[in-house]
Structures are given as structure tokens and as C-alpha cells.
Short mmCIF file of C-alpha atoms in Angstrom, two decimals:
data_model
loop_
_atom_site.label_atom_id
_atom_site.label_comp_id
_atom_site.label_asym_id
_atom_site.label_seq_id
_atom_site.Cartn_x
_atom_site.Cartn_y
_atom_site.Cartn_z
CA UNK A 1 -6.58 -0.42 -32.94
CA UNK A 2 -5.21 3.00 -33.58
CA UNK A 3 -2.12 4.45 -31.19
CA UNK A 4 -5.14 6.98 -30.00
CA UNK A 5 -7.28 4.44 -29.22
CA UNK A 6 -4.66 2.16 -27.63
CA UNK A 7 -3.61 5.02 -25.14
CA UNK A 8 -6.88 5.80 -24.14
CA UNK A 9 -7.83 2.26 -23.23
CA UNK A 10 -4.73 2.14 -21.00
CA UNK A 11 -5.21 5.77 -19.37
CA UNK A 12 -8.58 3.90 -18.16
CA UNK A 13 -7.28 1.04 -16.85
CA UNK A 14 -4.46 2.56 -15.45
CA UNK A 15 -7.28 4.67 -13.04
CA UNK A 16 -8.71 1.23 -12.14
CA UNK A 17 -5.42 0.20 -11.28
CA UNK A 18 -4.51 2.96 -8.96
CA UNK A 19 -8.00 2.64 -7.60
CA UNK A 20 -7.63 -1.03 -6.56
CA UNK A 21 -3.95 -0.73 -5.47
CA UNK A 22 -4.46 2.36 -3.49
CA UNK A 23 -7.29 0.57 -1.74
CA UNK A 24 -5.83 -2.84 -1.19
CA UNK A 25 -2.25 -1.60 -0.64
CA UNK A 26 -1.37 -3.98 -3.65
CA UNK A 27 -0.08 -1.14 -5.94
CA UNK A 28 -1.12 -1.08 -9.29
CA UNK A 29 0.96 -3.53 -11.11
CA UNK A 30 -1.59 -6.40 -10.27
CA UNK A 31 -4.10 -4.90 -12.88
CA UNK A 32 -1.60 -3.49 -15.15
CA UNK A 33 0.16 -6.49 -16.32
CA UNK A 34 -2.99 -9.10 -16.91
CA UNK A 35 -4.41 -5.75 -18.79
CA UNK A 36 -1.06 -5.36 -20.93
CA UNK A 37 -0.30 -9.45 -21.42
CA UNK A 38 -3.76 -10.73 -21.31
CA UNK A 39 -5.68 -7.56 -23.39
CA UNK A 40 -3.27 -5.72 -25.17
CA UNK A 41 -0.46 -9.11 -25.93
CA UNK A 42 2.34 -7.13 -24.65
CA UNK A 43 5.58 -9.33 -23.82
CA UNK A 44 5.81 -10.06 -20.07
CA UNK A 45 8.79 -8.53 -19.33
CA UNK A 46 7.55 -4.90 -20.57
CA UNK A 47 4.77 -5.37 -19.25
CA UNK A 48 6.54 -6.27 -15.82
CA UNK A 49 8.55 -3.13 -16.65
CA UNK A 50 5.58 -0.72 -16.82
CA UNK A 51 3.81 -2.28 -13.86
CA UNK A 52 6.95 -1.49 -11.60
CA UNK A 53 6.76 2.17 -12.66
CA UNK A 54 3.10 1.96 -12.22
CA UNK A 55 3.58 0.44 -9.06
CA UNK A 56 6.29 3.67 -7.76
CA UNK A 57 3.64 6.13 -9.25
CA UNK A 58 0.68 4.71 -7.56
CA UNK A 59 2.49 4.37 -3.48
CA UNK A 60 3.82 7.97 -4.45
CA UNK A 61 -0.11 8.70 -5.20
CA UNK A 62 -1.26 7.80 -1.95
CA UNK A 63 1.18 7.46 0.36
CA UNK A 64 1.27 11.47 1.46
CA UNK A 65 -2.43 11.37 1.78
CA UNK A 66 -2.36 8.51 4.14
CA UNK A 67 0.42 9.75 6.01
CA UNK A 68 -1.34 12.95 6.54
CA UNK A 69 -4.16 11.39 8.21
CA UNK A 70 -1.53 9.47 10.61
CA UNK A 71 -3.05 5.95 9.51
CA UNK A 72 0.81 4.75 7.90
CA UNK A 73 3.88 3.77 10.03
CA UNK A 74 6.22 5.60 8.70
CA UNK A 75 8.96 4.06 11.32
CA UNK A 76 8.10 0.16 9.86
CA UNK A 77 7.85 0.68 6.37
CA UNK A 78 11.25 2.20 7.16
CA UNK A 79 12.88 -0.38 8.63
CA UNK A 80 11.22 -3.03 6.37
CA UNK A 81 12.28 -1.61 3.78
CA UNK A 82 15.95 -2.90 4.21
CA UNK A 83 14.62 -6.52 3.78
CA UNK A 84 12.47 -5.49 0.74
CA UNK A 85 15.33 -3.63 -1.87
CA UNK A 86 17.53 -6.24 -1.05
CA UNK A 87 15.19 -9.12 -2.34
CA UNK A 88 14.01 -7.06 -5.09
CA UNK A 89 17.21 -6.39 -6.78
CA UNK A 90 17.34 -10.23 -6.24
CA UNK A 91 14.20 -10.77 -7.75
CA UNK A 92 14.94 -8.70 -10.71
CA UNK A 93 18.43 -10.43 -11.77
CA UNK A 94 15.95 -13.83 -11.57
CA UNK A 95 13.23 -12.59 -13.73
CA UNK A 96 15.96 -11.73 -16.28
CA UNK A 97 16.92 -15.19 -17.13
CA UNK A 98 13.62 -16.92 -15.78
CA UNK A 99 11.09 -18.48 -18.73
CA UNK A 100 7.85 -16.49 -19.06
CA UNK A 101 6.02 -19.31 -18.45
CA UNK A 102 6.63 -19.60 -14.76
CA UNK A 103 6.80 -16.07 -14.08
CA UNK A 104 2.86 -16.32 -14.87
CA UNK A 105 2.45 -19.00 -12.44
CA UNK A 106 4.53 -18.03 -9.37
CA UNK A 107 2.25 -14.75 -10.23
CA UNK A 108 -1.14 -16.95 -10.26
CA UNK A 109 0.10 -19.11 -6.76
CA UNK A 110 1.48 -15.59 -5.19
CA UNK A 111 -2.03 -13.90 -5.77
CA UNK A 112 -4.48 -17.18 -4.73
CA UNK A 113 -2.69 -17.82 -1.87
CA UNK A 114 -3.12 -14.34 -0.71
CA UNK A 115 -6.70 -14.40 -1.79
CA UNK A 116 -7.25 -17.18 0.90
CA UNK A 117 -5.53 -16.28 3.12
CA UNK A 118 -7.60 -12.75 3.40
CA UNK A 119 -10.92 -14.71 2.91
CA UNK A 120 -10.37 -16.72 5.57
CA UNK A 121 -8.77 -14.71 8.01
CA UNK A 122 -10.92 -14.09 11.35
CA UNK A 123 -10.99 -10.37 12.83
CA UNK A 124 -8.85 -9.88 15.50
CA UNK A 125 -9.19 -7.28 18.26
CA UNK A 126 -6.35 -4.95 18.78
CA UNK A 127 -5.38 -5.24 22.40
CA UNK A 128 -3.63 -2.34 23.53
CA UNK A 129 -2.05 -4.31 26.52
CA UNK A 130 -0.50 -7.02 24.94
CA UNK A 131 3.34 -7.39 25.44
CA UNK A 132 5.00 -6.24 22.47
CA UNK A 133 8.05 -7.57 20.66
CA UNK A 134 11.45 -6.54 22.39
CA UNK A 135 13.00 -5.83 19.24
CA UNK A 136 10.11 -3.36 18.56
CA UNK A 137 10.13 -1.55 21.32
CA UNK A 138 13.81 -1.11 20.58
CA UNK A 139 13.23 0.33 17.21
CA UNK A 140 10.22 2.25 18.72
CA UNK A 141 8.36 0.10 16.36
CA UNK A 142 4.53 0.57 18.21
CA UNK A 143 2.24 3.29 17.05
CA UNK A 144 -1.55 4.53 17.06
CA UNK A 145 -3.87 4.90 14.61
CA UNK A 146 -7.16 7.75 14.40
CA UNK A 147 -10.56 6.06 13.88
CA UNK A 148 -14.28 7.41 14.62
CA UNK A 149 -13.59 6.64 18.30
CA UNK A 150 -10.90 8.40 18.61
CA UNK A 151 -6.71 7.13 18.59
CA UNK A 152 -6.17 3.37 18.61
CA UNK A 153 -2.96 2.00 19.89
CA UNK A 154 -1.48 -1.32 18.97
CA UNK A 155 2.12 -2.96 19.72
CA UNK A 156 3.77 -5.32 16.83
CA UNK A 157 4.78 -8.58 17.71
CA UNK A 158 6.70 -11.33 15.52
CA UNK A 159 9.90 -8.51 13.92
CA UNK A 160 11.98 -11.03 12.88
CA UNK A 161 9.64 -13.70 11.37
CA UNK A 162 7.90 -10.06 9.71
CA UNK A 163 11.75 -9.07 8.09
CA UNK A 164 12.28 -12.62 6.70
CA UNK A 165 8.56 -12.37 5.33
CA UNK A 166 9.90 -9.32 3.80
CA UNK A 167 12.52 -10.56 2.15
CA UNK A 168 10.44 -12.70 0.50
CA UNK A 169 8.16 -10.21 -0.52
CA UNK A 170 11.10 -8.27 -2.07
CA UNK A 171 12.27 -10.87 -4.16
CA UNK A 172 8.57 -11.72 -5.71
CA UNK A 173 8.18 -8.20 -6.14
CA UNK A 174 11.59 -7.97 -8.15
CA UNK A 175 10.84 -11.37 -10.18
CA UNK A 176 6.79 -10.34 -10.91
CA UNK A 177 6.82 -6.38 -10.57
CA UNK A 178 3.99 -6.08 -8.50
CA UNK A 179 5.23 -3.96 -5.65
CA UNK A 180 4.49 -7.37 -3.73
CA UNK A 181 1.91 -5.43 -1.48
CA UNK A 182 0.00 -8.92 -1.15
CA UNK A 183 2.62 -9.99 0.75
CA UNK A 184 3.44 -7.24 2.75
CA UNK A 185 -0.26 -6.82 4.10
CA UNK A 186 -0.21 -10.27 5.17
CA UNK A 187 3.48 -9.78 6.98
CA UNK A 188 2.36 -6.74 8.20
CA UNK A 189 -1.47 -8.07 9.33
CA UNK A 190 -0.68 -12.24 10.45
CA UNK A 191 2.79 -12.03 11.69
CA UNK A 192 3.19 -8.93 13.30
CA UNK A 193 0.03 -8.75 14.21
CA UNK A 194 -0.52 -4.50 12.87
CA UNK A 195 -4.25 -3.29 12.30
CA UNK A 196 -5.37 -3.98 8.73
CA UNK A 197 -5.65 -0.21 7.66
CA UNK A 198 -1.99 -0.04 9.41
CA UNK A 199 -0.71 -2.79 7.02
CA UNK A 200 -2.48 -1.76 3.63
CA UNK A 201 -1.26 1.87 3.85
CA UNK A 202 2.12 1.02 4.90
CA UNK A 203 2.32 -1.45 2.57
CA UNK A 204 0.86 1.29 -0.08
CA UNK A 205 4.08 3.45 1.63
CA UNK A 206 6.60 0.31 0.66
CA UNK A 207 5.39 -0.64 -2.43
CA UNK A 208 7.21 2.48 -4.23
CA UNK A 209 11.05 2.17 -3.09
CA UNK A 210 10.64 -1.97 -3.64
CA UNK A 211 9.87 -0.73 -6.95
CA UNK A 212 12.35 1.61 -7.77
CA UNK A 213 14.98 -0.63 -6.88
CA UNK A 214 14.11 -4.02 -9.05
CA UNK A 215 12.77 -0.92 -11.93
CA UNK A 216 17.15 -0.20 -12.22
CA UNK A 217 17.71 -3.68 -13.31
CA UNK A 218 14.58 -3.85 -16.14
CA UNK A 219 16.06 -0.14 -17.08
CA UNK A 220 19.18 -1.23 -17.79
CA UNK A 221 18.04 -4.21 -19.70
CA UNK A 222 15.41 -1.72 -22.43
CA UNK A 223 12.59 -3.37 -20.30
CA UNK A 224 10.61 -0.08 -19.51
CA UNK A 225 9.58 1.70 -22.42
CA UNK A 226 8.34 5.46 -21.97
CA UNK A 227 5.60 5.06 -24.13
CA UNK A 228 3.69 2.53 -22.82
CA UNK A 229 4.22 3.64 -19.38
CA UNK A 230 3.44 7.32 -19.37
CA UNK A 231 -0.68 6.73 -20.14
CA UNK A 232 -0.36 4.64 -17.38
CA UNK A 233 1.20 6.67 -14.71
CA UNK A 234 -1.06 9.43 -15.33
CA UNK A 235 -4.07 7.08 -15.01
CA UNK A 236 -2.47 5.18 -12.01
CA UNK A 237 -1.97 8.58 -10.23
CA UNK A 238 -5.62 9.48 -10.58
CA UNK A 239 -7.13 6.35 -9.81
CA UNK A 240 -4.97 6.50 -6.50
CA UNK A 241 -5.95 9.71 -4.97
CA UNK A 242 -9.83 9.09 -5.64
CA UNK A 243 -8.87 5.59 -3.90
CA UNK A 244 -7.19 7.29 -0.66
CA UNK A 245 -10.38 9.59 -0.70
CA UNK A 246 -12.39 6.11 -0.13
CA UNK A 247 -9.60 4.00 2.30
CA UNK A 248 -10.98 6.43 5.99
CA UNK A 249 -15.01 5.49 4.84
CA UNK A 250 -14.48 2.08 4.62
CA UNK A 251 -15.12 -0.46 6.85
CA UNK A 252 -12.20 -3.85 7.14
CA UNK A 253 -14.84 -6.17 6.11
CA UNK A 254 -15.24 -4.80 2.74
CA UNK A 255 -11.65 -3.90 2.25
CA UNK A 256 -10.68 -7.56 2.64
CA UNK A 257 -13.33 -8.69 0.45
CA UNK A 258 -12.25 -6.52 -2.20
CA UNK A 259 -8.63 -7.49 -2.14
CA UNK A 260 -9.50 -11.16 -2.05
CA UNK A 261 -12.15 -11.05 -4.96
CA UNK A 262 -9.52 -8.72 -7.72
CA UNK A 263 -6.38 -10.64 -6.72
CA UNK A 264 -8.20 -14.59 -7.37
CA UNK A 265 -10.09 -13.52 -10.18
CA UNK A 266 -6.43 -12.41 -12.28
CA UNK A 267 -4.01 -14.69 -10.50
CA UNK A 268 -6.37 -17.50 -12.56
CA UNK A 269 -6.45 -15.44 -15.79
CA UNK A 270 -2.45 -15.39 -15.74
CA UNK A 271 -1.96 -19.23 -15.20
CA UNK A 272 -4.58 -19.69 -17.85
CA UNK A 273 -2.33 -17.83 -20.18
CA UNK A 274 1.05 -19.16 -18.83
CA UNK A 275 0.29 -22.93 -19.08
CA UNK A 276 -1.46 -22.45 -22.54
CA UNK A 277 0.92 -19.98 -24.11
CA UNK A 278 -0.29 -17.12 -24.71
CA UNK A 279 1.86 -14.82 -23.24
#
């Protein structure tokens, strides 16, 4: 395949990726890296590389459109974020030394158990009167989201079981360079019990500055190479802005079903590869 060739397969895939991650709140890096390993046989750890940056260019993509419309909490992904940089710097130092092999399949297990978890997930009211968390009210933690019917309010519960989920997330996002906005959605949505469009864009908010900070460590190890990632930026930008045009038309329903079906169908494709070798 020529070099013209090769970029212009990624540019495309890259706009997928931004699509889907701006969508889901999962950031790009879930489509980049089975597209780089799996299609293109890039080592993991570049392709980790590029799907961090990917990830940082695709929150940075939709996270001012989202905030505009006054859907993201700008006040948890905050205070979150604390928990998250410190476990991805973690994360990172792991991956370093960690065999390939079982990178892929705490990437497979991270991705199907999020999968299920969204499938089978039942829709919860928001109830407006139910006691909130003390710690959030401290940290002025509640909010309000638009919708057709006008402003919905809703008060987070569960802080401190949501900052150790965090931490979590941070150090899976370090170690597999996915932004870890699987994770995040479901701290965000089952534990502290914040509307689903609340989660996904603050999660989409997030995703960026976990990035950045595991992205130091691969930088300073020649794991991010320029010329792999820039076609995918560019792409990853695009695909994110058409995808925040979509995120206020859709219904939850559909949003979970599409989060579910993209994040099973590669988690599989990368333990396939992992346990037989090929990446």
C-alpha cells in the first residue's frame, strides 16, 4: 500500500472514530487502535500512543459544543478529574513494562463488560427530589440539563464510590489509551446515578486531560509518532463535530445501543489477536 494510500485510509477511519467517540463519550481511541493493530499491523504501543492523542483531539472536538448547549458538568468532570490523571500516569508507567499480550485482553474484558453492562441496564427516571449526596452538595456537585421539555434537574448520589471508580478508570485509560470513557459513563450513569447524556458528554469533557497526562509518559518513551497521528487527528476532529451535531436528536435508547454494539464487536477482535499473536 502506498504512504498516499495508507494516510487516506486512516483520515477515514479516524472520522469514524471521532464519530463513535463523540457519540458514546468513549473518545476515539476505541476504533483507532483495533484499526492500527488489527488492519494496518502497527505495534501496540504506537498504536496506544496515537489513540491517546486521538483520544485529546476528539474530547477537545466536542467538548465546547456540548458545553455550549449546557448538557456537560463542567463542576464533576472537574473534580473527577483529580482521581483520573493520577491513575493514568499510573497506568502509563504499567503499560511500559506490561507484555502486549495482556494489554489486548484487559482491553477485550474492559470493553465486554461495559457492553453488558449498557445492554442490560434498565432506564431510570431522574427524580428531582431525591436526597442528594452530602459531599455533593458540598462541592455544589448537582446540576440541570435542557431537553424538549424544558430544564431537567438531577442530584448525584454515591461521590466517593464514583472517585474510586475513577481511579480505576484512570489507570485503564493510562495502561490501554482509550480515554477510558467506558468507564467513566458507567461511574458517572450506575454509581452516581447522573442522566445518561450528563455522563457521555462529561465523560467526552474528561476523556482529553486523562489523555494528556498518560500521552507524557508514551512521549517520553518515542511511543507517539507525528506521522501516524496527524491523519488521524484531523479525521478524529471531523468525525467529532458531525457527532455532537447528532448527540441533542438522539434519543437514550439508541445511544446505549450504539455504545454497546461498537465496544463488543472490537473488544472480541482484540482478544482474538492477543491470545493468537498477532499483534
Amino acid at each position: 500500500m502506498s504512504l498516499e494510500l495508507f494516510t487516506i485510509v486512516l483520515f477515514l477511519g479516524a472520522i469514524a472514530a471521532g464519530f463513535l467517540g463523540s457519540l458514546t463519550g468513549l473518545g476515539g481511541g476505541v476504533v483507532v487502535i483495533p484499526l492500527l493493530t488489527l488492519g494496518f499491523g502497527v505495534d501496540m504501543r504506537y498504536a496506544i500512543g496515537a489513540a491517546l492523542v486521538t483520544s485529546i483531539a476528539s474530547s477537545s472536538g466536542a467538548a465546547a459544543a456540548y458545553i455550549k448547549e449546557g448538557i456537560t458538568n463542567v463542576r464533576i468532570g472537574m473534580f473527577l478529574e483529580i482521581a483520573t490523571t493520577t491513575g493514568a500516569v499510573l497506568g502509563a508507567v504499567i503499560a511500559i513494562w506490561l507484555d502486549k499480550k495482556y494489554i489486548a485482553l484487559i482491553f477485550g474484558c474492559v470493553l465486554i463488560f461495559s457492553a453488558i453492562r449498557t445492554i442490560t441496564k434498565k432506564e431510570e427516571k431522574i427524580d428531582p427530589l431525591a436526597p442528594s449526596d452530602k459531599l455533593a452538595e458540598k462541592l455544589k456537585l448537582n446540576g440541570s440539563y435542557p431537553t424538549k421539555e424544558g430544564l431537567v434537574n438531577y442530584k448525584v448520589q454515591n461521590v466517593a464510590a464514583g472517585y474510586s471508580l475513577m481511579t480505576v478508570a484512570g489507570v485503564l485509560s493510562g495502561l490501554l489509551g482509550i480515554g477510558s470513557g467506558a468507564l467513566k459513563v458507567l461511574a458517572m450513569d450506575t454509581a452516581m446515578k447522573i442522566p445518561f447524556k450528563v455522563s457521555t458528554t462529561t465523560s467526552n469533557f474528561m476523556v482529553g486531560v486523562t489523555a494528556a497526562a498518560s500521552a507524557v509518559i508514551y512521549l517520553q518513551r518515542g511511543y507517539i509518532d507525528p506521522g501516524l497521528a496527524m491523519p488521524i487527528v484531523v479525521g478524529v476532529l471531523l468525525g467529532a463535530f458531525f457527532g455532537s451535531k447528532l448527540l441533542p436528536k438522539i434519543n437514550v435508547k439508541k445511544l446505549r445501543m450504539i455504545f454497546s454494539i461498537v465496544i463488543f464487536f472490537l473488544a472480541i477482535s482484540m482478544m482474538y489477536n492477543g491470545l493468537t499473536g498477532k499483534l
